[in-house]
C-alpha angles and dihedrals in degrees: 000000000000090000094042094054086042090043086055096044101051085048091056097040086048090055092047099057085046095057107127105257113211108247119203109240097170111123126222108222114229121215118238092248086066095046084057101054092062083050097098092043084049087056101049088045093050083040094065089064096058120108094209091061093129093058096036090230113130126095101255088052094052095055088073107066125195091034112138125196114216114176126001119189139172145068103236089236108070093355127041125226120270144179130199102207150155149213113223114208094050105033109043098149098072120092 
């Protein structure tokens, strides 16, 4: 009688935690002024996939200006390639 009664109960207890649960799927609609402001973070990211990153050449790299590159290394086998940059206007400091 014990395991029956503790049979019933874990099934309930099972059906409850798998009870649909209502999502929320409404979208909130951003400005353009918003979407811009992600522009710059877009372009390094894309940036990291070009194959002229040392040099700084390619066209997503040249849709951040003021970027300066100031040290590349590796060799993409052992050691992957990497760039030391930044960015100008927001990091003047830096030398």
């Amino acid at each position: 009688m014990r395991f029956a009664v503790a049979s019933l109960a874990l099934a309930l207890s099972l059906r409850a935690l798998a009870a649909p649960v209502e999502r929320d799927t409404s979208t909130t609609p951003i400005n353009a002024a918003t979407i811009s402001s992600y522009s710059p973070y877009a372009s390094f990211a894309a940036a990291a996939y070009c194959s002229g990153t040392a040099n700084w050449s390619c066209t997503a790299c040249k849709r951040i200006p003021g970027f300066v590159t100031c040290a590349t290394g590796g060799d993409g086998n052992g050691i992957p390639f990497c760039r030391l940059s930044r960015l100008k206007p927001l990091c003047s400091s830096i030398t």
